mmCIF file of N, CA and C in Angstrom:
data_model
loop_
_atom_site.group_PDB
_atom_site.id
_atom_site.type_symbol
_atom_site.label_atom_id
_atom_site.label_comp_id
_atom_site.label_asym_id
_atom_site.label_seq_id
_atom_site.Cartn_x
_atom_site.Cartn_y
_atom_site.Cartn_z
ATOM 1 N N MET A 1 29.668 16.375 69.731
ATOM 2 C CA MET A 1 28.705 15.713 70.517
ATOM 3 C C MET A 1 28.668 16.325 71.791
ATOM 4 N N LYS A 2 27.394 16.261 72.401
ATOM 5 C CA LYS A 2 27.237 16.820 73.660
ATOM 6 C C LYS A 2 26.836 15.787 74.641
ATOM 7 N N THR A 3 27.235 16.035 75.883
ATOM 8 C CA THR A 3 26.940 15.052 76.978
ATOM 9 C C THR A 3 25.793 15.516 77.719
ATOM 10 N N ASP A 4 24.818 14.720 78.013
ATOM 11 C CA ASP A 4 23.626 15.014 78.868
ATOM 12 C C ASP A 4 24.061 14.585 80.214
ATOM 13 N N LYS A 5 24.188 15.540 81.137
ATOM 14 C CA LYS A 5 24.736 15.330 82.442
ATOM 15 C C LYS A 5 23.732 14.463 83.328
ATOM 16 N N GLN A 6 22.491 14.633 83.109
ATOM 17 C CA GLN A 6 21.535 13.880 83.910
ATOM 18 C C GLN A 6 21.530 12.434 83.559
ATOM 19 N N ASN A 7 21.516 12.100 82.288
ATOM 20 C CA ASN A 7 21.383 10.680 81.936
ATOM 21 C C ASN A 7 22.773 10.108 81.578
ATOM 22 N N GLN A 8 23.651 10.915 81.468
ATOM 23 C CA GLN A 8 25.097 10.500 81.263
ATOM 24 C C GLN A 8 25.336 9.787 79.882
ATOM 25 N N ARG A 9 24.400 10.301 79.043
ATOM 26 C CA ARG A 9 24.563 9.745 77.593
ATOM 27 C C ARG A 9 25.100 10.789 76.699
ATOM 28 N N ILE A 10 25.547 10.216 75.696
ATOM 29 C CA ILE A 10 26.223 11.176 74.583
ATOM 30 C C ILE A 10 25.156 11.336 73.529
ATOM 31 N N ARG A 11 24.850 12.522 73.237
ATOM 32 C CA ARG A 11 23.933 12.659 72.142
ATOM 33 C C ARG A 11 24.569 13.617 71.018
ATOM 34 N N PRO A 12 24.377 13.197 69.816
ATOM 35 C CA PRO A 12 25.022 13.948 68.796
ATOM 36 C C PRO A 12 24.345 15.404 68.611
ATOM 37 N N SER A 13 25.090 16.297 68.174
ATOM 38 C CA SER A 13 24.511 17.588 67.914
ATOM 39 C C SER A 13 24.701 17.846 66.411
ATOM 40 N N PHE A 14 23.557 18.338 65.853
ATOM 41 C CA PHE A 14 23.584 18.582 64.424
ATOM 42 C C PHE A 14 23.696 20.138 64.119
ATOM 43 N N GLY A 15 24.641 20.453 63.571
ATOM 44 C CA GLY A 15 24.800 21.901 63.241
ATOM 45 C C GLY A 15 24.030 22.215 61.861
ATOM 46 N N THR A 16 23.933 23.485 61.571
ATOM 47 C CA THR A 16 23.291 23.898 60.337
ATOM 48 C C THR A 16 23.955 23.360 59.109
ATOM 49 N N THR A 17 25.082 23.250 59.192
ATOM 50 C CA THR A 17 25.916 22.713 57.975
ATOM 51 C C THR A 17 25.601 21.222 57.719
ATOM 52 N N SER A 18 25.481 20.470 58.812
ATOM 53 C CA SER A 18 25.220 19.121 58.688
ATOM 54 C C SER A 18 23.794 18.833 58.186
ATOM 55 N N VAL A 19 22.914 19.592 58.544
ATOM 56 C CA VAL A 19 21.507 19.516 58.185
ATOM 57 C C VAL A 19 21.386 19.819 56.632
ATOM 58 N N ALA A 20 22.071 20.990 56.266
ATOM 59 C CA ALA A 20 22.052 21.334 54.840
ATOM 60 C C ALA A 20 22.701 20.265 53.987
ATOM 61 N N LEU A 21 23.751 19.737 54.467
ATOM 62 C CA LEU A 21 24.504 18.614 53.771
ATOM 63 C C LEU A 21 23.608 17.424 53.589
ATOM 64 N N LEU A 22 22.869 17.043 54.633
ATOM 65 C CA LEU A 22 21.899 15.974 54.603
ATOM 66 C C LEU A 22 20.857 16.173 53.597
ATOM 67 N N ALA A 23 20.243 17.352 53.572
ATOM 68 C CA ALA A 23 19.162 17.845 52.634
ATOM 69 C C ALA A 23 19.693 17.698 51.181
ATOM 70 N N VAL A 24 20.854 18.183 50.952
ATOM 71 C CA VAL A 24 21.361 18.162 49.486
ATOM 72 C C VAL A 24 21.575 16.663 49.122
ATOM 73 N N THR A 25 22.110 15.851 50.064
ATOM 74 C CA THR A 25 22.399 14.473 49.672
ATOM 75 C C THR A 25 21.122 13.742 49.372
ATOM 76 N N LEU A 26 20.099 13.959 50.273
ATOM 77 C CA LEU A 26 18.738 13.286 50.012
ATOM 78 C C LEU A 26 18.156 13.854 48.675
ATOM 79 N N GLY A 27 18.260 15.097 48.390
ATOM 80 C CA GLY A 27 17.774 15.691 47.063
ATOM 81 C C GLY A 27 18.411 15.100 45.953
ATOM 82 N N LEU A 28 19.709 14.890 46.016
ATOM 83 C CA LEU A 28 20.486 14.210 44.863
ATOM 84 C C LEU A 28 20.084 12.783 44.720
ATOM 85 N N ALA A 29 19.914 12.096 45.793
ATOM 86 C CA ALA A 29 19.470 10.805 45.711
ATOM 87 C C ALA A 29 18.156 10.617 45.112
ATOM 88 N N GLY A 30 17.216 11.645 45.426
ATOM 89 C CA GLY A 30 15.856 11.534 44.884
ATOM 90 C C GLY A 30 15.930 11.826 43.364
ATOM 91 N N LEU A 31 16.793 12.867 42.948
ATOM 92 C CA LEU A 31 16.936 13.188 41.571
ATOM 93 C C LEU A 31 17.484 11.855 40.767
ATOM 94 N N ALA A 32 18.462 11.145 41.355
ATOM 95 C CA ALA A 32 19.036 10.014 40.715
ATOM 96 C C ALA A 32 17.943 8.960 40.572
ATOM 97 N N GLY A 33 17.091 8.789 41.644
ATOM 98 C CA GLY A 33 16.076 7.873 41.561
ATOM 99 C C GLY A 33 15.061 8.173 40.427
ATOM 100 N N LEU A 34 14.741 9.446 40.219
ATOM 101 C CA LEU A 34 13.817 9.855 39.210
ATOM 102 C C LEU A 34 14.481 9.659 37.745
ATOM 103 N N ALA A 35 15.769 9.839 37.701
ATOM 104 C CA ALA A 35 16.435 9.676 36.428
ATOM 105 C C ALA A 35 16.396 8.106 36.084
ATOM 106 N N GLY A 36 16.551 7.288 37.111
ATOM 107 C CA GLY A 36 16.428 5.778 36.811
ATOM 108 C C GLY A 36 15.053 5.381 36.350
ATOM 109 N N CYS A 37 14.019 6.144 36.768
ATOM 110 C CA CYS A 37 12.679 5.866 36.355
ATOM 111 C C CYS A 37 12.446 6.167 34.912
ATOM 112 N N GLU A 38 13.224 7.044 34.322
ATOM 113 C CA GLU A 38 13.072 7.438 32.982
ATOM 114 C C GLU A 38 13.750 6.415 32.059
ATOM 115 N N ARG A 39 14.611 5.643 32.496
ATOM 116 C CA ARG A 39 15.250 4.545 31.731
ATOM 117 C C ARG A 39 14.214 3.493 31.376
ATOM 118 N N GLU A 40 14.383 3.028 30.100
ATOM 119 C CA GLU A 40 13.501 1.914 29.718
ATOM 120 C C GLU A 40 14.017 0.523 30.163
ATOM 121 N N GLY A 41 13.095 -0.116 30.753
ATOM 122 C CA GLY A 41 13.404 -1.550 31.136
ATOM 123 C C GLY A 41 13.056 -2.456 29.913
ATOM 124 N N PRO A 42 13.237 -3.757 30.044
ATOM 125 C CA PRO A 42 13.007 -4.796 29.044
ATOM 126 C C PRO A 42 11.596 -4.648 28.529
ATOM 127 N N ALA A 43 10.638 -4.421 29.555
ATOM 128 C CA ALA A 43 9.236 -4.465 29.071
ATOM 129 C C ALA A 43 8.912 -3.340 28.172
ATOM 130 N N GLU A 44 9.438 -2.115 28.546
ATOM 131 C CA GLU A 44 9.145 -1.044 27.665
ATOM 132 C C GLU A 44 9.805 -1.124 26.331
ATOM 133 N N THR A 45 11.089 -1.608 26.283
ATOM 134 C CA THR A 45 11.837 -1.852 24.966
ATOM 135 C C THR A 45 11.113 -2.839 24.178
ATOM 136 N N ALA A 46 10.580 -3.910 24.725
ATOM 137 C CA ALA A 46 9.886 -4.911 23.991
ATOM 138 C C ALA A 46 8.492 -4.365 23.458
ATOM 139 N N GLY A 47 7.775 -3.467 24.229
ATOM 140 C CA GLY A 47 6.603 -2.834 23.791
ATOM 141 C C GLY A 47 6.848 -1.962 22.620
ATOM 142 N N LYS A 48 7.966 -1.218 22.699
ATOM 143 C CA LYS A 48 8.271 -0.361 21.483
ATOM 144 C C LYS A 48 8.530 -1.090 20.354
ATOM 145 N N GLU A 49 9.269 -2.231 20.443
ATOM 146 C CA GLU A 49 9.675 -3.068 19.318
ATOM 147 C C GLU A 49 8.359 -3.632 18.683
ATOM 148 N N ILE A 50 7.346 -4.082 19.576
ATOM 149 C CA ILE A 50 6.139 -4.633 18.997
ATOM 150 C C ILE A 50 5.353 -3.597 18.271
ATOM 151 N N ASP A 51 5.370 -2.354 18.908
ATOM 152 C CA ASP A 51 4.609 -1.186 18.170
ATOM 153 C C ASP A 51 5.204 -0.979 16.718
ATOM 154 N N GLN A 52 6.576 -0.966 16.705
ATOM 155 C CA GLN A 52 7.208 -0.642 15.464
ATOM 156 C C GLN A 52 7.032 -1.793 14.488
ATOM 157 N N THR A 53 7.039 -2.988 14.934
ATOM 158 C CA THR A 53 6.822 -4.111 14.077
ATOM 159 C C THR A 53 5.356 -4.143 13.547
ATOM 160 N N ALA A 54 4.420 -3.777 14.307
ATOM 161 C CA ALA A 54 2.984 -3.749 13.971
ATOM 162 C C ALA A 54 2.826 -2.640 12.980
ATOM 163 N N GLU A 55 3.473 -1.541 13.143
ATOM 164 C CA GLU A 55 3.403 -0.314 12.280
ATOM 165 C C GLU A 55 3.916 -0.743 10.833
ATOM 166 N N LYS A 56 5.118 -1.424 10.908
ATOM 167 C CA LYS A 56 5.656 -1.849 9.635
ATOM 168 C C LYS A 56 4.834 -2.775 8.889
ATOM 169 N N ALA A 57 4.156 -3.763 9.749
ATOM 170 C CA ALA A 57 3.367 -4.763 9.174
ATOM 171 C C ALA A 57 2.055 -4.198 8.510
ATOM 172 N N GLY A 58 1.562 -3.136 9.154
ATOM 173 C CA GLY A 58 0.349 -2.525 8.611
ATOM 174 C C GLY A 58 0.697 -1.807 7.391
ATOM 175 N N SER A 59 1.839 -1.186 7.363
ATOM 176 C CA SER A 59 2.291 -0.452 6.083
ATOM 177 C C SER A 59 2.492 -1.471 4.943
ATOM 178 N N SER A 60 3.155 -2.543 5.256
ATOM 179 C CA SER A 60 3.429 -3.633 4.200
ATOM 180 C C SER A 60 2.049 -4.075 3.787
ATOM 181 N N PHE A 61 1.107 -4.310 4.654
ATOM 182 C CA PHE A 61 -0.220 -4.901 4.289
ATOM 183 C C PHE A 61 -0.907 -3.902 3.410
ATOM 184 N N GLU A 62 -0.813 -2.594 3.615
ATOM 185 C CA GLU A 62 -1.526 -1.591 2.790
ATOM 186 C C GLU A 62 -0.822 -1.567 1.415
ATOM 187 N N ASP A 63 0.550 -1.733 1.398
ATOM 188 C CA ASP A 63 1.215 -1.732 0.019
ATOM 189 C C ASP A 63 0.793 -2.954 -0.752
ATOM 190 N N THR A 64 0.729 -4.172 -0.051
ATOM 191 C CA THR A 64 0.425 -5.360 -0.774
ATOM 192 C C THR A 64 -1.007 -5.213 -1.207
ATOM 193 N N THR A 65 -1.991 -4.680 -0.463
ATOM 194 C CA THR A 65 -3.394 -4.582 -0.795
ATOM 195 C C THR A 65 -3.448 -3.691 -2.124
ATOM 196 N N GLN A 66 -2.814 -2.534 -2.064
ATOM 197 C CA GLN A 66 -2.714 -1.660 -3.198
ATOM 198 C C GLN A 66 -2.228 -2.460 -4.407
ATOM 199 N N SER A 67 -1.088 -3.180 -4.363
ATOM 200 C CA SER A 67 -0.521 -3.916 -5.444
ATOM 201 C C SER A 67 -1.550 -5.015 -6.044
ATOM 202 N N VAL A 68 -2.128 -5.716 -5.062
ATOM 203 C CA VAL A 68 -3.131 -6.728 -5.581
ATOM 204 C C VAL A 68 -4.250 -6.016 -6.278
ATOM 205 N N SER A 69 -4.813 -4.909 -5.708
ATOM 206 C CA SER A 69 -5.916 -4.192 -6.406
ATOM 207 C C SER A 69 -5.526 -3.792 -7.734
ATOM 208 N N GLU A 70 -4.223 -3.335 -7.926
ATOM 209 C CA GLU A 70 -3.799 -2.824 -9.280
ATOM 210 C C GLU A 70 -3.742 -4.008 -10.278
ATOM 211 N N MET A 71 -3.250 -5.258 -9.742
ATOM 212 C CA MET A 71 -3.201 -6.447 -10.577
ATOM 213 C C MET A 71 -4.504 -6.824 -10.956
ATOM 214 N N VAL A 72 -5.486 -6.837 -10.025
ATOM 215 C CA VAL A 72 -6.863 -7.243 -10.298
ATOM 216 C C VAL A 72 -7.504 -6.273 -11.400
ATOM 217 N N ASP A 73 -7.211 -5.003 -11.243
ATOM 218 C CA ASP A 73 -7.686 -4.092 -12.274
ATOM 219 C C ASP A 73 -7.137 -4.405 -13.669
ATOM 220 N N GLU A 74 -5.786 -4.687 -13.651
ATOM 221 C CA GLU A 74 -5.109 -4.926 -14.918
ATOM 222 C C GLU A 74 -5.773 -6.320 -15.515
ATOM 223 N N ALA A 75 -5.886 -7.290 -14.629
ATOM 224 C CA ALA A 75 -6.475 -8.515 -15.026
ATOM 225 C C ALA A 75 -7.882 -8.413 -15.586
ATOM 226 N N GLY A 76 -8.612 -7.525 -14.790
ATOM 227 C CA GLY A 76 -10.030 -7.236 -15.370
ATOM 228 C C GLY A 76 -10.081 -6.536 -16.704
ATOM 229 N N ASP A 77 -9.101 -5.611 -16.960
ATOM 230 C CA ASP A 77 -9.013 -4.934 -18.240
ATOM 231 C C ASP A 77 -8.655 -5.923 -19.318
ATOM 232 N N TYR A 78 -7.679 -6.803 -19.030
ATOM 233 C CA TYR A 78 -7.231 -7.816 -19.925
ATOM 234 C C TYR A 78 -8.517 -8.733 -20.406
ATOM 235 N N ILE A 79 -9.224 -9.158 -19.402
ATOM 236 C CA ILE A 79 -10.374 -10.071 -19.599
ATOM 237 C C ILE A 79 -11.400 -9.301 -20.416
ATOM 238 N N ALA A 80 -11.647 -8.019 -20.024
ATOM 239 C CA ALA A 80 -12.757 -7.245 -20.816
ATOM 240 C C ALA A 80 -12.190 -7.147 -22.290
ATOM 241 N N ASP A 81 -10.911 -6.817 -22.516
ATOM 242 C CA ASP A 81 -10.357 -6.782 -23.883
ATOM 243 C C ASP A 81 -10.420 -8.044 -24.669
ATOM 244 N N THR A 82 -10.225 -9.151 -23.970
ATOM 245 C CA THR A 82 -10.282 -10.469 -24.564
ATOM 246 C C THR A 82 -11.765 -10.779 -24.891
ATOM 247 N N ALA A 83 -12.694 -10.453 -24.079
ATOM 248 C CA ALA A 83 -14.066 -10.615 -24.353
ATOM 249 C C ALA A 83 -14.541 -9.853 -25.612
ATOM 250 N N ILE A 84 -14.045 -8.677 -25.712
ATOM 251 C CA ILE A 84 -14.397 -7.719 -26.774
ATOM 252 C C ILE A 84 -13.882 -8.371 -28.100
ATOM 253 N N THR A 85 -12.570 -8.721 -28.038
ATOM 254 C CA THR A 85 -12.062 -9.357 -29.249
ATOM 255 C C THR A 85 -12.882 -10.632 -29.691
ATOM 256 N N ALA A 86 -13.142 -11.510 -28.761
ATOM 257 C CA ALA A 86 -14.011 -12.785 -28.984
ATOM 258 C C ALA A 86 -15.347 -12.387 -29.630
ATOM 259 N N ARG A 87 -16.057 -11.387 -29.078
ATOM 260 C CA ARG A 87 -17.351 -11.008 -29.687
ATOM 261 C C ARG A 87 -17.180 -10.422 -31.055
ATOM 262 N N ILE A 88 -16.150 -9.646 -31.253
ATOM 263 C CA ILE A 88 -16.001 -9.178 -32.702
ATOM 264 C C ILE A 88 -15.621 -10.227 -33.586
ATOM 265 N N ASP A 89 -14.767 -11.238 -33.240
ATOM 266 C CA ASP A 89 -14.452 -12.305 -34.098
ATOM 267 C C ASP A 89 -15.686 -13.229 -34.401
ATOM 268 N N ALA A 90 -16.435 -13.440 -33.392
ATOM 269 C CA ALA A 90 -17.689 -14.167 -33.544
ATOM 270 C C ALA A 90 -18.671 -13.516 -34.630
ATOM 271 N N ALA A 91 -18.731 -12.096 -34.383
ATOM 272 C CA ALA A 91 -19.685 -11.400 -35.242
ATOM 273 C C ALA A 91 -19.110 -11.369 -36.684
ATOM 274 N N ILE A 92 -17.829 -11.213 -36.906
ATOM 275 C CA ILE A 92 -17.318 -11.293 -38.267
ATOM 276 C C ILE A 92 -17.465 -12.652 -38.947
ATOM 277 N N LEU A 93 -17.286 -13.700 -38.118
ATOM 278 C CA LEU A 93 -17.428 -14.987 -38.618
ATOM 279 C C LEU A 93 -18.913 -15.356 -38.982
ATOM 280 N N GLY A 94 -19.740 -14.695 -38.234
ATOM 281 C CA GLY A 94 -21.233 -14.943 -38.440
ATOM 282 C C GLY A 94 -21.787 -13.997 -39.610
ATOM 283 N N ASP A 95 -21.035 -13.131 -40.127
ATOM 284 C CA ASP A 95 -21.389 -12.254 -41.314
ATOM 285 C C ASP A 95 -21.016 -13.122 -42.519
ATOM 286 N N PRO A 96 -22.057 -13.403 -43.443
ATOM 287 C CA PRO A 96 -21.703 -14.137 -44.657
ATOM 288 C C PRO A 96 -20.735 -13.453 -45.620
ATOM 289 N N SER A 97 -20.724 -12.073 -45.609
ATOM 290 C CA SER A 97 -19.831 -11.454 -46.584
ATOM 291 C C SER A 97 -18.413 -11.361 -45.943
ATOM 292 N N LEU A 98 -18.177 -11.674 -44.658
ATOM 293 C CA LEU A 98 -16.851 -11.398 -44.170
ATOM 294 C C LEU A 98 -16.163 -12.760 -43.666
ATOM 295 N N LYS A 99 -16.924 -13.857 -43.543
ATOM 296 C CA LYS A 99 -16.413 -15.030 -42.839
ATOM 297 C C LYS A 99 -15.331 -15.701 -43.577
ATOM 298 N N VAL A 100 -15.217 -15.482 -44.858
ATOM 299 C CA VAL A 100 -14.149 -16.237 -45.593
ATOM 300 C C VAL A 100 -12.793 -15.262 -45.685
ATOM 301 N N LEU A 101 -13.041 -14.101 -45.184
ATOM 302 C CA LEU A 101 -11.889 -13.259 -45.189
ATOM 303 C C LEU A 101 -11.022 -13.345 -43.883
ATOM 304 N N GLN A 102 -9.720 -13.039 -44.078
ATOM 305 C CA GLN A 102 -8.778 -13.096 -42.867
ATOM 306 C C GLN A 102 -8.699 -11.734 -42.367
ATOM 307 N N ILE A 103 -9.418 -11.427 -41.281
ATOM 308 C CA ILE A 103 -9.402 -10.112 -40.603
ATOM 309 C C ILE A 103 -8.787 -10.330 -39.129
ATOM 310 N N GLY A 104 -7.788 -9.614 -38.900
ATOM 311 C CA GLY A 104 -7.157 -9.723 -37.575
ATOM 312 C C GLY A 104 -7.711 -8.693 -36.595
ATOM 313 N N VAL A 105 -8.089 -9.146 -35.451
ATOM 314 C CA VAL A 105 -8.694 -8.346 -34.386
ATOM 315 C C VAL A 105 -7.970 -8.403 -33.081
ATOM 316 N N THR A 106 -7.543 -7.387 -32.554
ATOM 317 C CA THR A 106 -7.031 -7.275 -31.227
ATOM 318 C C THR A 106 -7.736 -6.197 -30.466
ATOM 319 N N THR A 107 -7.696 -6.106 -29.131
ATOM 320 C CA THR A 107 -8.271 -5.007 -28.300
ATOM 321 C C THR A 107 -7.272 -4.706 -27.280
ATOM 322 N N ASN A 108 -7.081 -3.479 -27.035
ATOM 323 C CA ASN A 108 -6.189 -2.887 -26.000
ATOM 324 C C ASN A 108 -6.854 -1.700 -25.461
ATOM 325 N N ASP A 109 -7.417 -1.894 -24.174
ATOM 326 C CA ASP A 109 -8.081 -0.807 -23.318
ATOM 327 C C ASP A 109 -9.247 -0.402 -24.167
ATOM 328 N N GLY A 110 -10.037 -1.287 -24.851
ATOM 329 C CA GLY A 110 -11.247 -0.835 -25.596
ATOM 330 C C GLY A 110 -11.027 -0.323 -26.914
ATOM 331 N N VAL A 111 -9.703 -0.189 -27.285
ATOM 332 C CA VAL A 111 -9.336 0.294 -28.732
ATOM 333 C C VAL A 111 -9.140 -0.887 -29.533
ATOM 334 N N VAL A 112 -9.933 -1.017 -30.697
ATOM 335 C CA VAL A 112 -9.833 -2.107 -31.569
ATOM 336 C C VAL A 112 -9.151 -1.952 -32.843
ATOM 337 N N PRO A 113 -7.902 -2.374 -33.059
ATOM 338 C CA PRO A 113 -7.348 -2.245 -34.477
ATOM 339 C C PRO A 113 -7.710 -3.519 -35.295
ATOM 340 N N LEU A 114 -8.147 -3.228 -36.467
ATOM 341 C CA LEU A 114 -8.538 -4.201 -37.472
ATOM 342 C C LEU A 114 -7.389 -4.270 -38.523
ATOM 343 N N GLY A 115 -6.982 -5.459 -38.830
ATOM 344 C CA GLY A 115 -5.939 -5.586 -39.900
ATOM 345 C C GLY A 115 -6.199 -6.731 -40.837
ATOM 346 N N GLY A 116 -5.645 -6.667 -41.997
ATOM 347 C CA GLY A 116 -5.744 -7.711 -42.991
ATOM 348 C C GLY A 116 -6.100 -7.250 -44.390
ATOM 349 N N VAL A 117 -6.413 -8.134 -45.170
ATOM 350 C CA VAL A 117 -6.731 -7.934 -46.611
ATOM 351 C C VAL A 117 -8.199 -8.403 -46.871
ATOM 352 N N VAL A 118 -8.903 -7.427 -47.439
ATOM 353 C CA VAL A 118 -10.320 -7.815 -47.854
ATOM 354 C C VAL A 118 -10.497 -7.631 -49.251
ATOM 355 N N ASP A 119 -11.622 -8.025 -49.824
ATOM 356 C CA ASP A 119 -11.879 -8.016 -51.204
ATOM 357 C C ASP A 119 -12.607 -6.633 -51.666
ATOM 358 N N SER A 120 -13.193 -5.781 -50.754
ATOM 359 C CA SER A 120 -13.862 -4.606 -51.363
ATOM 360 C C SER A 120 -13.879 -3.580 -50.130
ATOM 361 N N GLN A 121 -14.148 -2.295 -50.518
ATOM 362 C CA GLN A 121 -14.407 -1.251 -49.616
ATOM 363 C C GLN A 121 -15.642 -1.589 -48.652
ATOM 364 N N GLN A 122 -16.648 -2.259 -49.277
ATOM 365 C CA GLN A 122 -17.893 -2.601 -48.400
ATOM 366 C C GLN A 122 -17.360 -3.584 -47.309
ATOM 367 N N SER A 123 -16.456 -4.329 -47.540
ATOM 368 C CA SER A 123 -16.089 -5.308 -46.468
ATOM 369 C C SER A 123 -15.286 -4.575 -45.435
ATOM 370 N N ILE A 124 -14.505 -3.564 -45.838
ATOM 371 C CA ILE A 124 -13.952 -2.701 -44.778
ATOM 372 C C ILE A 124 -14.937 -2.031 -43.894
ATOM 373 N N ASP A 125 -15.906 -1.400 -44.640
ATOM 374 C CA ASP A 125 -16.968 -0.614 -43.924
ATOM 375 C C ASP A 125 -17.737 -1.598 -42.994
ATOM 376 N N ARG A 126 -18.091 -2.732 -43.495
ATOM 377 C CA ARG A 126 -18.888 -3.744 -42.642
ATOM 378 C C ARG A 126 -18.129 -4.226 -41.418
ATOM 379 N N ALA A 127 -16.736 -4.554 -41.605
ATOM 380 C CA ALA A 127 -15.926 -4.993 -40.440
ATOM 381 C C ALA A 127 -15.858 -3.872 -39.401
ATOM 382 N N ARG A 128 -15.714 -2.709 -39.917
ATOM 383 C CA ARG A 128 -15.588 -1.454 -39.059
ATOM 384 C C ARG A 128 -16.857 -1.412 -38.265
ATOM 385 N N GLN A 129 -18.022 -1.466 -38.861
ATOM 386 C CA GLN A 129 -19.312 -1.355 -38.368
ATOM 387 C C GLN A 129 -19.635 -2.431 -37.225
ATOM 388 N N ILE A 130 -19.210 -3.625 -37.528
ATOM 389 C CA ILE A 130 -19.349 -4.801 -36.644
ATOM 390 C C ILE A 130 -18.578 -4.545 -35.431
ATOM 391 N N ALA A 131 -17.263 -4.205 -35.613
ATOM 392 C CA ALA A 131 -16.494 -3.939 -34.387
ATOM 393 C C ALA A 131 -16.912 -2.712 -33.550
ATOM 394 N N GLY A 132 -17.331 -1.768 -34.199
ATOM 395 C CA GLY A 132 -17.894 -0.552 -33.420
ATOM 396 C C GLY A 132 -19.145 -0.773 -32.622
ATOM 397 N N ASP A 133 -19.998 -1.733 -33.159
ATOM 398 C CA ASP A 133 -21.272 -2.075 -32.423
ATOM 399 C C ASP A 133 -21.085 -2.856 -31.111
ATOM 400 N N VAL A 134 -19.970 -3.451 -30.837
ATOM 401 C CA VAL A 134 -19.780 -4.321 -29.814
ATOM 402 C C VAL A 134 -19.593 -3.530 -28.398
ATOM 403 N N ASP A 135 -20.252 -3.873 -27.473
ATOM 404 C CA ASP A 135 -20.148 -3.150 -26.203
ATOM 405 C C ASP A 135 -18.799 -3.183 -25.596
ATOM 406 N N GLY A 136 -18.334 -1.981 -25.192
ATOM 407 C CA GLY A 136 -16.976 -1.905 -24.587
ATOM 408 C C GLY A 136 -16.010 -1.378 -25.596
ATOM 409 N N VAL A 137 -16.326 -1.268 -26.843
ATOM 410 C CA VAL A 137 -15.315 -0.771 -27.820
ATOM 411 C C VAL A 137 -15.464 0.793 -27.734
ATOM 412 N N LYS A 138 -14.219 1.378 -27.489
ATOM 413 C CA LYS A 138 -14.074 2.835 -27.470
ATOM 414 C C LYS A 138 -13.839 3.438 -28.857
ATOM 415 N N SER A 139 -13.055 2.669 -29.610
ATOM 416 C CA SER A 139 -12.731 3.131 -30.957
ATOM 417 C C SER A 139 -12.261 2.014 -31.762
ATOM 418 N N VAL A 140 -12.321 2.238 -33.060
ATOM 419 C CA VAL A 140 -11.844 1.243 -34.160
ATOM 420 C C VAL A 140 -10.827 1.842 -34.937
ATOM 421 N N ASP A 141 -9.586 1.202 -34.942
ATOM 422 C CA ASP A 141 -8.515 1.761 -35.895
ATOM 423 C C ASP A 141 -8.521 0.711 -37.052
ATOM 424 N N ASN A 142 -8.995 1.128 -38.072
ATOM 425 C CA ASN A 142 -9.207 0.334 -39.315
ATOM 426 C C ASN A 142 -7.847 0.265 -40.162
ATOM 427 N N ALA A 143 -7.197 -0.817 -40.206
ATOM 428 C CA ALA A 143 -6.033 -0.828 -41.150
ATOM 429 C C ALA A 143 -6.205 -1.890 -42.148
ATOM 430 N N LEU A 144 -7.577 -2.297 -42.438
ATOM 431 C CA LEU A 144 -7.759 -3.156 -43.496
ATOM 432 C C LEU A 144 -7.503 -2.586 -44.897
ATOM 433 N N VAL A 145 -7.059 -3.444 -45.789
ATOM 434 C CA VAL A 145 -6.747 -2.912 -47.182
ATOM 435 C C VAL A 145 -7.513 -3.850 -48.187
ATOM 436 N N VAL A 146 -7.796 -3.284 -49.280
ATOM 437 C CA VAL A 146 -8.428 -3.990 -50.474
ATOM 438 C C VAL A 146 -7.361 -4.649 -51.269
ATOM 439 N N ARG A 147 -7.571 -5.935 -51.699
ATOM 440 C CA ARG A 147 -6.455 -6.438 -52.584
ATOM 441 C C ARG A 147 -6.892 -6.438 -53.924
#
């Protein structure tokens, strides 16, 4: 420290080393402050958790929507197959030459297997024709036999 002879006060003198040390200290304090800014606080953490939860919910919703769509498609196929079977059964029962015969009809994805015992080849041919004429039938697998 130096003494000012006029005012009789003591004033500090700063050397080059002191100024450099002060600059380094302030620089480090500034860097520490910036590093603290990069840390996440409760609001940032909560925001990230909300984003992650929303993303998971969106993904789950898409999976559920796809599963429901697949089930609806399967149910629609089943209903269509049931309707085909009912139309074939009604047509067979409405045909005078076939109505007394026991002909089993099922449908799976538009494919109709016919089964049972009939009295003639003409009955086999007629049952096959009736089944093949129904809308939605892709093919007829005829397993009818003459007794």
